[in-house]
């Protein structure tokens, strides 16, 4: 029986609402999880089965997380939706509702039977360790780590904060092998701390970094990989003198080269991979052994499709060739001939998985038989429950490795392929089946699931709401200073309209073929165009004629009316318009963008987000961002910069 097809309600008959029914709910859910041999997902002491691959861990994690989400009420769910893994969700529920101390109060049978100080000592020691773990488990990580890891730009700050958190709980030995005692490896408590610290690391990364590093099951391997990815050695004075403009870190590259030479010369692949890949019969064994080889040398990232790597970096190319050679050397002659054609190791690995893993038809059959209500417990009815609905739907998609279907992004996927189209129809059905009748009727017109998802996000998403609110409240006179009257001022009017669209990231609206694609923005843009014409022209372009027509059709009509063409994209603002841009920025109503006054940390994020919207709308981000400023200066002709650069 497939775990994703289980009817959860057969096991879990109650919705978790609080402490009153937590014990019953927990017992029922544990029964379900254990029946599917998935206890390792929520309990680090239970090892993941060796016949499963690392990619399956994430899928099963999302599956169990979906079971939990589907069996709690909406009030409880609000406290869980932002947590990353099923284990973190499970521990959060345990900390909220489990009362291990009060359960044993007054029960003399639970008191330790000791008669001497020597007998009491180990009991006290165990209790202290349990208390220490409980304190670490319930720590508020945000009190220590002030910002999520996004890359090299903030790695040093993030690392300092994280080390302070780890050291404050005396857990440095968890991330450094040299600080561990030999007996720690098999210690159950150490394993629990491993999982805990791994959770701390992943929960303080942004989505991109979390996706890249969650593949490392060992917290030590994860920490080593973080160090090797983001740490670089500062140049010595000698190397600075020798530098003639190349900003790459020579010492770092030299270290990487030495590591590469060590791997190439000293790694005996046969010590890790004892079988030759020949067919489906030995694929799982070969795959587990190959993954162990890559993980032991911190090279798992070389085969991950989500890992961004520099194709022009010579060291990266060397590692790519090295891993590719390892893979080919562990295949029989037939398979080697078949896969030698792939020059990129990521592409090679992806196609090996497609060939030897479960067939796509079997995966599709499993996905098509899933019980959607196990994952999505609410019907999308509006903005009030959109966030919960979206989190549950994304959880469902991730559990079946189908997130790329709504974004049509992903390495090795054919957007027009028959399997992609079948999955698209399947996901479209999932989405429509989890809407109320009103929303379902509204979105069923979309045949493309990508377009459907985009419109759902633009309708209910908070970011899109802010964008639309800013655009709909714009003061047109700040952008379009001259209304369209004739051929004489058409070019000026056109430049102003294009700048208005570009400043609100809406240029694409006048390229859409159908009026029902992003309809509210289409209506807004058509209104801008018609509102900036004089009365005589409005009689030629009556608004009622364009209710069910796209903004593109209106633009084409305007184009045919005047002598000069109406470019639908790539506007070029000449140097003569720089004064106009400055005047528009000078007269912008800042309160249309920034609705709050900054008074402290409590409202800084809101103020910053609104201020950035204002600055970006005027294309002035380079004014506050030094790196962006240099790019802007380098890309802009001096005649168009508008001021002298010191």
Short mmCIF file of N, CA and C in Angstrom, two decimals, residues 146-147 153-162:
data_model
loop_
_atom_site.label_atom_id
_atom_site.label_comp_id
_atom_site.label_asym_id
_atom_site.label_seq_id
_atom_site.Cartn_x
_atom_site.Cartn_y
_atom_site.Cartn_z
N UNK A 146 19.80 36.76 14.07
CA UNK A 146 19.00 37.93 13.72
C UNK A 146 18.54 37.96 12.28
N UNK A 147 19.20 37.21 11.38
CA UNK A 147 18.80 37.22 9.98
C UNK A 147 19.08 35.87 9.34
N UNK A 153 27.08 37.24 1.33
CA UNK A 153 26.92 38.62 1.79
C UNK A 153 26.66 38.71 3.28
N UNK A 154 25.97 37.72 3.86
CA UNK A 154 25.70 37.80 5.30
C UNK A 154 26.12 36.53 6.04
N UNK A 155 26.99 35.72 5.41
CA UNK A 155 27.40 34.46 6.04
C UNK A 155 28.15 34.70 7.35
N UNK A 156 29.05 35.68 7.36
CA UNK A 156 29.85 35.90 8.57
C UNK A 156 28.96 36.28 9.76
N UNK A 157 27.99 37.18 9.51
CA UNK A 157 27.06 37.58 10.59
C UNK A 157 26.24 36.39 11.06
N UNK A 158 25.70 35.64 10.08
CA UNK A 158 24.88 34.47 10.40
C UNK A 158 25.69 33.44 11.19
N UNK A 159 26.91 33.18 10.76
CA UNK A 159 27.75 32.19 11.42
C UNK A 159 28.07 32.61 12.86
N UNK A 160 28.38 33.89 13.06
CA UNK A 160 28.67 34.38 14.41
C UNK A 160 27.48 34.19 15.34
N UNK A 161 26.29 34.55 14.83
CA UNK A 161 25.07 34.38 15.63
C UNK A 161 24.82 32.91 15.94
N UNK A 162 24.97 32.06 14.91
CA UNK A 162 24.69 30.63 15.07
C UNK A 162 25.66 29.99 16.06
#
